[in-house]
């Protein structure tokens, strides 16, 4: 771009983020973000709400179907408006700058930093279980380890996009490998004729609709993260091909793993053991391999949540970057490093907010409930934007490589 100032010609060059994420990176960002601690903890809530093994598996299947509907909607929106920022872009285009402005401030100041904090504390808790005894595990040590984890995630995301992507691929492979061990254990149990409580089927099923709704909430929480690649679509190579493929393949992988892991849990644990466990995966491993052999589960959970934190930090900083570029956030946060082309100020801002929440007194559970409520409200608006785009004059006639019917919207809710 050139401009004239008197007799001088000033030449400036616009700087854009580079497309450095391929299909494997795209899949790992979605799979790595979805699979955190949920599959080790949520099964208890799903069984508690349904009351039986059969209805529990139905609830997991319904959660998967609803999540797939949401994921397909995000695939269509990502190709319709291929800009980084995810929901911010869609709300801005569908409803105007004010709802988008509100979303980006809540997202940048609350949702993403709080999510990074909660995941870092979770990793710290599991590391403490492995490395310390009960007397050594104090709140101070846990918070110190959480701070180190937050800084580590930031360092990875500031260093280079390739490092962040490779870290995500590495931890995705580790967590999937750990879950395959659990699946293998279940297959072994079935092979030797031990089906556990699978044979009870729908016996004891709850007839209360509120219980099934609570089970779905636990299942949907475990599937959360299917729309995260849309936050960084400008950095994805061949987005018309890789975005829908990444979303579709990731969902198939996660659904396959989640269903088989639950079946494996049921082959070994009784219903009472299931419901009394603080983390079903740990209880299963202790019963399968003994207390000493079960140490691999906390390691896998820590790796799972660290990978999820890394992916969350990556996409969260892109929301801030996209909003700052549109002047809905201070301009400094759209600055890119001249060498790496990474929005470093955005990454650092999110880190500082997470560290601030870490030192403030408060309850982690209330933080989770707050971010969950805001996040679900945001996804509701995104699904509404999907309907608006089908009738809005400047978007209804844009060719779509992926087209989801309005049924996906109604199915999701």
Short mmCIF file of C-alpha atoms in Angstrom, two decimals:
data_model
loop_
_atom_site.label_atom_id
_atom_site.label_comp_id
_atom_site.label_asym_id
_atom_site.label_seq_id
_atom_site.Cartn_x
_atom_site.Cartn_y
_atom_site.Cartn_z
CA UNK A 1 0.00 0.00 0.00
CA UNK A 2 1.41 3.43 -0.94
CA UNK A 3 0.50 6.93 0.26
CA UNK A 4 1.85 10.35 -0.72
CA UNK A 5 3.05 12.97 1.74
CA UNK A 6 4.20 16.07 -0.17
CA UNK A 7 6.98 14.99 -2.51
CA UNK A 8 7.60 11.78 -0.55
CA UNK A 9 6.02 8.42 -1.27
CA UNK A 10 5.55 6.30 1.82
CA UNK A 11 5.41 2.57 1.19
CA UNK A 12 3.82 0.42 3.85
CA UNK A 13 3.04 -3.26 3.77
CA UNK A 14 -0.03 -4.77 5.39
CA UNK A 15 0.80 -7.69 7.65
CA UNK A 16 -1.43 -10.74 7.90
CA UNK A 17 -1.29 -13.94 9.89
CA UNK A 18 0.09 -16.87 7.92
CA UNK A 19 -1.70 -20.08 7.09
CA UNK A 20 0.44 -22.60 8.95
CA UNK A 21 -2.08 -25.11 10.32
CA UNK A 22 -2.70 -28.22 8.24
CA UNK A 23 -5.31 -30.97 8.61
CA UNK A 24 -3.41 -32.88 11.37
CA UNK A 25 -3.02 -29.66 13.38
CA UNK A 26 -6.69 -28.79 12.88
CA UNK A 27 -7.81 -32.20 14.10
CA UNK A 28 -5.44 -32.09 17.07
CA UNK A 29 -6.68 -28.63 18.12
CA UNK A 30 -10.29 -29.84 18.20
CA UNK A 31 -9.64 -33.32 19.64
CA UNK A 32 -7.06 -31.92 22.06
CA UNK A 33 -9.45 -29.24 23.29
CA UNK A 34 -12.48 -31.53 23.63
CA UNK A 35 -10.70 -34.34 25.46
CA UNK A 36 -9.70 -32.85 28.79
CA UNK A 37 -10.78 -34.13 32.17
CA UNK A 38 -14.41 -34.57 31.09
CA UNK A 39 -14.30 -38.23 30.04
CA UNK A 40 -12.69 -39.12 33.39
CA UNK A 41 -15.22 -37.18 35.51
CA UNK A 42 -18.47 -36.64 33.53
CA UNK A 43 -19.51 -40.33 33.32
CA UNK A 44 -20.51 -40.19 36.98
CA UNK A 45 -22.89 -37.28 36.36
CA UNK A 46 -24.40 -38.96 33.30
CA UNK A 47 -25.09 -42.23 35.16
CA UNK A 48 -26.41 -40.34 38.19
CA UNK A 49 -28.95 -38.52 36.02
CA UNK A 50 -30.08 -41.56 34.03
CA UNK A 51 -30.00 -44.30 36.65
CA UNK A 52 -29.17 -47.19 34.32
CA UNK A 53 -26.38 -48.34 32.02
CA UNK A 54 -28.59 -48.45 28.93
CA UNK A 55 -30.05 -44.97 29.40
CA UNK A 56 -26.59 -43.67 30.28
CA UNK A 57 -25.23 -44.81 26.90
CA UNK A 58 -28.30 -43.30 25.22
CA UNK A 59 -27.55 -39.97 26.93
CA UNK A 60 -23.95 -40.10 25.68
CA UNK A 61 -25.23 -40.82 22.16
CA UNK A 62 -27.74 -37.94 22.31
CA UNK A 63 -25.01 -35.60 23.62
CA UNK A 64 -22.83 -36.69 20.70
CA UNK A 65 -25.64 -36.04 18.18
CA UNK A 66 -26.34 -32.58 19.61
CA UNK A 67 -22.65 -31.72 19.62
CA UNK A 68 -22.34 -32.92 16.02
CA UNK A 69 -25.23 -30.61 15.02
CA UNK A 70 -23.43 -27.68 16.62
CA UNK A 71 -20.14 -28.67 15.00
CA UNK A 72 -21.72 -28.85 11.53
CA UNK A 73 -23.24 -25.41 12.03
CA UNK A 74 -19.79 -24.07 12.92
CA UNK A 75 -18.34 -25.70 9.80
CA UNK A 76 -20.88 -23.86 7.66
CA UNK A 77 -20.33 -20.54 9.44
CA UNK A 78 -16.55 -20.90 9.20
CA UNK A 79 -16.73 -21.31 5.43
CA UNK A 80 -19.39 -18.61 5.04
CA UNK A 81 -17.30 -16.04 6.94
CA UNK A 82 -13.68 -17.33 6.84
CA UNK A 83 -12.23 -14.88 9.37
CA UNK A 84 -10.53 -15.59 12.68
CA UNK A 85 -12.54 -14.77 15.78
CA UNK A 86 -15.25 -17.43 15.69
CA UNK A 87 -18.48 -16.34 17.44
CA UNK A 88 -17.31 -12.70 17.54
CA UNK A 89 -17.32 -12.56 13.72
CA UNK A 90 -20.73 -14.21 13.42
CA UNK A 91 -22.41 -12.03 16.07
CA UNK A 92 -20.91 -8.90 14.54
CA UNK A 93 -22.21 -9.75 11.07
CA UNK A 94 -25.63 -11.00 12.19
CA UNK A 95 -26.61 -8.61 14.97
CA UNK A 96 -24.22 -5.66 14.73
CA UNK A 97 -21.22 -4.40 16.63
CA UNK A 98 -22.82 -3.95 20.07
CA UNK A 99 -23.58 -7.65 20.82
CA UNK A 100 -20.19 -8.55 19.35
CA UNK A 101 -18.55 -5.88 21.51
CA UNK A 102 -20.20 -7.30 24.65
CA UNK A 103 -19.23 -10.84 23.70
CA UNK A 104 -15.58 -10.07 23.07
CA UNK A 105 -15.14 -8.21 26.35
CA UNK A 106 -16.82 -10.95 28.38
CA UNK A 107 -14.95 -13.62 26.45
CA UNK A 108 -11.56 -11.93 26.72
CA UNK A 109 -11.84 -10.77 30.32
CA UNK A 110 -13.78 -13.70 31.81
CA UNK A 111 -14.37 -16.85 29.74
CA UNK A 112 -10.97 -17.62 28.20
CA UNK A 113 -8.75 -16.47 31.11
CA UNK A 114 -10.99 -18.29 33.61
CA UNK A 115 -10.95 -21.41 31.46
CA UNK A 116 -7.15 -21.28 31.28
CA UNK A 117 -7.02 -20.88 35.07
CA UNK A 118 -9.37 -23.79 35.79
CA UNK A 119 -7.49 -26.12 33.44
CA UNK A 120 -4.13 -25.09 34.92
CA UNK A 121 -5.40 -25.74 38.45
CA UNK A 122 -6.68 -29.14 37.32
CA UNK A 123 -3.27 -30.06 35.88
CA UNK A 124 -1.61 -28.85 39.09
CA UNK A 125 -3.97 -30.97 41.22
CA UNK A 126 -3.17 -34.14 39.28
CA UNK A 127 0.57 -33.43 39.31
CA UNK A 128 0.36 -32.94 43.07
CA UNK A 129 -1.39 -36.31 43.43
CA UNK A 130 1.47 -37.99 41.60
CA UNK A 131 4.41 -36.14 43.14
CA UNK A 132 3.26 -35.29 46.70
CA UNK A 133 1.65 -36.99 49.67
CA UNK A 134 -1.40 -35.60 51.46
CA UNK A 135 0.66 -33.53 53.92
CA UNK A 136 2.67 -31.84 51.18
CA UNK A 137 -0.33 -30.95 49.00
CA UNK A 138 -1.26 -27.42 50.04
CA UNK A 139 -3.24 -24.73 48.28
CA UNK A 140 -0.11 -22.60 48.00
CA UNK A 141 1.85 -25.31 46.16
CA UNK A 142 -1.11 -26.01 43.88
CA UNK A 143 -1.44 -22.35 42.94
CA UNK A 144 2.31 -22.06 42.35
CA UNK A 145 2.24 -25.06 40.00
CA UNK A 146 -0.83 -23.61 38.27
CA UNK A 147 1.05 -20.34 37.70
CA UNK A 148 3.99 -22.26 36.21
CA UNK A 149 1.60 -24.12 33.90
CA UNK A 150 -0.06 -20.86 32.77
CA UNK A 151 3.35 -19.35 31.99
CA UNK A 152 4.40 -22.56 30.18
CA UNK A 153 1.29 -22.48 27.97
CA UNK A 154 1.95 -18.81 27.23
CA UNK A 155 5.58 -19.48 26.33
CA UNK A 156 4.55 -22.18 23.86
CA UNK A 157 1.97 -19.91 22.21
CA UNK A 158 4.31 -16.93 22.04
CA UNK A 159 7.29 -18.88 20.65
CA UNK A 160 5.71 -19.97 17.34
CA UNK A 161 2.51 -21.28 15.80
CA UNK A 162 4.38 -24.42 14.73
CA UNK A 163 5.44 -25.12 18.33
CA UNK A 164 1.88 -24.61 19.59
CA UNK A 165 0.56 -26.93 16.86
CA UNK A 166 3.20 -29.61 17.50
CA UNK A 167 2.56 -29.41 21.24
CA UNK A 168 -1.13 -29.90 20.56
CA UNK A 169 -0.46 -32.90 18.30
CA UNK A 170 1.89 -34.45 20.89
CA UNK A 171 -0.52 -34.15 23.81
CA UNK A 172 -3.45 -35.28 21.65
CA UNK A 173 -1.54 -38.46 20.78
CA UNK A 174 -0.69 -39.03 24.47
CA UNK A 175 -4.27 -38.61 25.67
CA UNK A 176 -5.77 -40.73 22.88
CA UNK A 177 -3.14 -43.40 23.60
CA UNK A 178 -4.09 -43.40 27.28
CA UNK A 179 -7.78 -43.74 26.47
CA UNK A 180 -6.99 -46.60 24.10
CA UNK A 181 -5.43 -48.41 27.07
CA UNK A 182 -8.76 -48.08 28.91
CA UNK A 183 -10.64 -49.26 25.81
CA UNK A 184 -8.22 -52.20 25.48
CA UNK A 185 -8.89 -53.12 29.11
CA UNK A 186 -12.62 -53.18 28.41
CA UNK A 187 -12.14 -55.35 25.33
CA UNK A 188 -10.07 -57.77 27.43
CA UNK A 189 -12.79 -57.94 30.08
CA UNK A 190 -15.41 -58.74 27.43
CA UNK A 191 -13.10 -61.32 25.83
CA UNK A 192 -12.78 -63.25 29.10
CA UNK A 193 -16.56 -63.16 29.57
CA UNK A 194 -16.79 -60.35 32.13
CA UNK A 195 -19.45 -57.92 30.93
CA UNK A 196 -19.85 -56.29 34.34
CA UNK A 197 -23.05 -54.26 34.68
CA UNK A 198 -23.59 -53.98 30.91
CA UNK A 199 -26.05 -56.86 31.20
CA UNK A 200 -28.35 -54.82 33.45
CA UNK A 201 -29.42 -52.76 30.45
CA UNK A 202 -32.16 -50.26 31.27
CA UNK A 203 -32.87 -51.66 34.73
CA UNK A 204 -33.28 -48.84 37.24
CA UNK A 205 -33.71 -46.09 34.61
CA UNK A 206 -34.80 -42.73 35.96
CA UNK A 207 -38.18 -41.48 34.73
CA UNK A 208 -37.52 -37.86 35.66
CA UNK A 209 -36.92 -35.53 32.74
CA UNK A 210 -34.76 -33.25 34.91
CA UNK A 211 -32.39 -36.15 35.57
CA UNK A 212 -31.93 -36.86 31.88
CA UNK A 213 -31.41 -33.15 31.22
CA UNK A 214 -28.69 -33.06 33.89
CA UNK A 215 -27.09 -36.12 32.29
CA UNK A 216 -27.11 -34.38 28.90
CA UNK A 217 -25.49 -31.32 30.46
CA UNK A 218 -22.65 -33.47 31.81
CA UNK A 219 -22.26 -35.18 28.44
CA UNK A 220 -22.31 -31.92 26.48
CA UNK A 221 -19.68 -30.49 28.84
CA UNK A 222 -17.41 -33.43 28.04
CA UNK A 223 -17.91 -32.79 24.30
CA UNK A 224 -17.24 -29.04 24.59
CA UNK A 225 -14.66 -27.54 22.21
CA UNK A 226 -15.99 -28.59 18.80
CA UNK A 227 -16.12 -25.00 17.53
CA UNK A 228 -12.64 -23.88 18.56
CA UNK A 229 -10.93 -24.15 15.16
CA UNK A 230 -13.22 -21.38 13.86
CA UNK A 231 -11.37 -18.95 16.11
CA UNK A 232 -8.20 -19.37 14.00
CA UNK A 233 -9.59 -20.14 10.54
CA UNK A 234 -7.33 -17.50 8.90
CA UNK A 235 -4.31 -19.58 9.99
CA UNK A 236 -5.67 -22.82 8.52
CA UNK A 237 -4.30 -24.02 5.19
CA UNK A 238 -6.96 -24.70 2.52
CA UNK A 239 -9.84 -23.83 4.88
CA UNK A 240 -12.53 -24.87 2.37
CA UNK A 241 -11.19 -28.42 2.63
CA UNK A 242 -9.52 -28.62 6.02
CA UNK A 243 -12.11 -26.88 8.21
CA UNK A 244 -15.06 -29.24 7.56
CA UNK A 245 -12.72 -32.25 7.46
CA UNK A 246 -11.10 -31.27 10.77
CA UNK A 247 -14.45 -30.77 12.47
CA UNK A 248 -16.06 -33.91 11.03
CA UNK A 249 -13.14 -36.26 11.64
CA UNK A 250 -12.53 -34.86 15.12
CA UNK A 251 -16.13 -35.45 16.17
CA UNK A 252 -16.07 -39.02 14.82
CA UNK A 253 -12.84 -39.75 16.70
CA UNK A 254 -14.12 -38.30 19.98
CA UNK A 255 -17.54 -39.99 19.79
CA UNK A 256 -15.90 -43.36 19.02
CA UNK A 257 -13.49 -43.02 21.95
CA UNK A 258 -16.06 -41.72 24.44
CA UNK A 259 -18.60 -44.47 23.77
CA UNK A 260 -16.02 -47.26 24.01
CA UNK A 261 -14.43 -45.79 27.15
CA UNK A 262 -17.84 -45.76 28.85
CA UNK A 263 -18.45 -49.37 27.84
CA UNK A 264 -15.03 -50.23 29.30
CA UNK A 265 -15.91 -48.52 32.58
CA UNK A 266 -19.09 -50.60 32.84
CA UNK A 267 -17.27 -53.91 32.34
CA UNK A 268 -15.29 -53.49 35.55
CA UNK A 269 -17.04 -51.10 37.94
CA UNK A 270 -20.25 -51.70 39.84
CA UNK A 271 -22.88 -48.99 39.88
CA UNK A 272 -22.02 -48.15 43.49
CA UNK A 273 -18.29 -47.81 42.65
CA UNK A 274 -19.19 -45.67 39.66
CA UNK A 275 -21.32 -43.22 41.65
CA UNK A 276 -19.00 -43.02 44.67
CA UNK A 277 -15.89 -42.26 42.59
CA UNK A 278 -14.46 -38.74 42.40
CA UNK A 279 -12.87 -39.63 39.02
CA UNK A 280 -14.23 -42.75 37.31
CA UNK A 281 -11.10 -43.23 35.18
CA UNK A 282 -8.86 -43.39 38.25
CA UNK A 283 -11.17 -45.84 40.04
CA UNK A 284 -11.29 -48.08 36.95
CA UNK A 285 -7.48 -48.09 36.65
CA UNK A 286 -7.03 -48.89 40.36
CA UNK A 287 -9.33 -51.88 40.02
CA UNK A 288 -7.76 -53.01 36.73
CA UNK A 289 -4.05 -52.50 37.45
CA UNK A 290 -3.86 -52.00 41.22
CA UNK A 291 -3.08 -48.78 43.06
CA UNK A 292 0.53 -48.62 41.83
CA UNK A 293 -0.37 -49.40 38.22
CA UNK A 294 -3.15 -46.82 38.21
CA UNK A 295 -0.67 -43.93 38.34
CA UNK A 296 -0.81 -43.66 34.55
CA UNK A 297 -4.36 -42.24 34.70
CA UNK A 298 -3.46 -39.02 36.60
CA UNK A 299 -0.57 -38.61 34.15
CA UNK A 300 -2.94 -39.00 31.18
CA UNK A 301 -5.47 -36.61 32.74
CA UNK A 302 -2.73 -34.01 33.37
CA UNK A 303 -1.55 -34.33 29.75
CA UNK A 304 -5.14 -34.16 28.50
CA UNK A 305 -5.94 -30.99 30.39
CA UNK A 306 -2.59 -29.36 29.51
CA UNK A 307 -3.30 -29.99 25.83
CA UNK A 308 -6.78 -28.54 26.27
CA UNK A 309 -5.30 -25.47 28.00
CA UNK A 310 -2.79 -25.01 25.18
CA UNK A 311 -5.53 -25.15 22.54
CA UNK A 312 -7.76 -22.84 24.55
CA UNK A 313 -5.00 -20.26 24.94
CA UNK A 314 -4.29 -20.38 21.20
CA UNK A 315 -7.89 -19.77 20.11
CA UNK A 316 -8.69 -17.35 22.94
CA UNK A 317 -5.95 -14.95 21.90
CA UNK A 318 -7.35 -14.92 18.34
CA UNK A 319 -10.69 -13.56 19.57
CA UNK A 320 -8.90 -10.62 21.17
CA UNK A 321 -6.84 -10.12 18.01
CA UNK A 322 -9.93 -10.15 15.74
CA UNK A 323 -11.83 -7.69 17.95
CA UNK A 324 -8.87 -5.31 18.23
CA UNK A 325 -8.52 -5.38 14.45
CA UNK A 326 -12.16 -4.18 14.23
CA UNK A 327 -11.53 -1.52 16.92
CA UNK A 328 -13.77 -3.30 19.43
CA UNK A 329 -10.76 -3.83 21.72
CA UNK A 330 -7.68 -1.64 22.31
CA UNK A 331 -5.63 -1.44 19.10
CA UNK A 332 -2.43 -2.71 20.71
CA UNK A 333 -3.92 -6.21 20.90
CA UNK A 334 -4.07 -6.59 17.11
CA UNK A 335 -0.30 -6.05 16.80
CA UNK A 336 1.62 -8.97 15.34
CA UNK A 337 5.23 -9.88 15.99
CA UNK A 338 7.15 -8.94 12.82
CA UNK A 339 9.00 -12.26 12.72
CA UNK A 340 6.52 -14.86 13.96
CA UNK A 341 3.29 -12.98 12.99
CA UNK A 342 1.74 -14.03 16.30
CA UNK A 343 -0.58 -11.63 18.22
CA UNK A 344 1.71 -11.65 21.24
CA UNK A 345 -0.04 -8.80 23.14
CA UNK A 346 -3.30 -10.78 22.99
CA UNK A 347 -1.64 -13.91 24.39
CA UNK A 348 0.05 -11.96 27.18
CA UNK A 349 -3.20 -10.17 28.09
CA UNK A 350 -5.04 -13.45 28.55
CA UNK A 351 -2.16 -14.79 30.64
CA UNK A 352 -2.17 -11.76 32.94
CA UNK A 353 -5.94 -12.06 33.44
CA UNK A 354 -5.59 -15.76 34.32
CA UNK A 355 -2.80 -14.98 36.81
CA UNK A 356 -4.94 -12.21 38.31
CA UNK A 357 -7.82 -14.64 38.88
CA UNK A 358 -5.32 -17.08 40.40
CA UNK A 359 -4.25 -14.69 43.16
CA UNK A 360 -7.76 -13.41 43.88
CA UNK A 361 -9.71 -15.28 46.58
CA UNK A 362 -12.57 -17.30 45.18
CA UNK A 363 -14.10 -20.68 44.51
CA UNK A 364 -13.07 -22.59 41.39
CA UNK A 365 -16.49 -24.22 41.22
CA UNK A 366 -18.23 -20.86 41.00
CA UNK A 367 -15.79 -19.86 38.24
CA UNK A 368 -16.71 -22.99 36.27
CA UNK A 369 -20.44 -22.31 36.68
CA UNK A 370 -20.02 -18.68 35.62
CA UNK A 371 -18.02 -19.47 32.48
CA UNK A 372 -20.35 -22.36 31.61
CA UNK A 373 -23.45 -20.14 31.83
CA UNK A 374 -21.89 -17.40 29.67
CA UNK A 375 -20.51 -19.90 27.14
CA UNK A 376 -23.88 -21.61 26.63
CA UNK A 377 -25.56 -18.24 26.19
CA UNK A 378 -22.98 -17.37 23.54
CA UNK A 379 -23.54 -20.60 21.63
CA UNK A 380 -27.26 -19.90 21.69
CA UNK A 381 -26.66 -16.56 19.97
CA UNK A 382 -24.32 -18.20 17.45
CA UNK A 383 -26.99 -20.75 16.52
CA UNK A 384 -29.47 -17.86 16.15
CA UNK A 385 -26.96 -16.09 13.87
CA UNK A 386 -26.89 -19.23 11.72
CA UNK A 387 -30.64 -18.78 11.13
CA UNK A 388 -30.24 -15.05 10.45
CA UNK A 389 -27.61 -15.68 7.77
CA UNK A 390 -30.03 -17.88 5.84
CA UNK A 391 -32.39 -14.93 5.37
CA UNK A 392 -30.09 -11.89 5.58
CA UNK A 393 -29.71 -10.14 2.22
CA UNK A 394 -25.89 -10.01 2.10
CA UNK A 395 -25.35 -13.65 3.17
CA UNK A 396 -28.31 -15.76 2.02
CA UNK A 397 -27.04 -16.07 -1.57
CA UNK A 398 -23.37 -16.78 -0.76
CA UNK A 399 -22.49 -20.28 -2.09
CA UNK A 400 -21.97 -22.77 0.74
CA UNK A 401 -19.68 -25.79 0.58
CA UNK A 402 -21.32 -27.05 3.78
CA UNK A 403 -25.02 -26.35 4.28
CA UNK A 404 -26.82 -27.17 7.51
CA UNK A 405 -30.59 -26.96 7.72
CA UNK A 406 -32.41 -24.99 10.39
CA UNK A 407 -33.12 -28.38 12.02
CA UNK A 408 -29.57 -28.35 13.35
CA UNK A 409 -30.40 -25.22 15.31
CA UNK A 410 -33.61 -26.65 16.80
CA UNK A 411 -31.88 -30.00 17.47
CA UNK A 412 -29.10 -28.32 19.39
CA UNK A 413 -31.58 -26.71 21.74
#
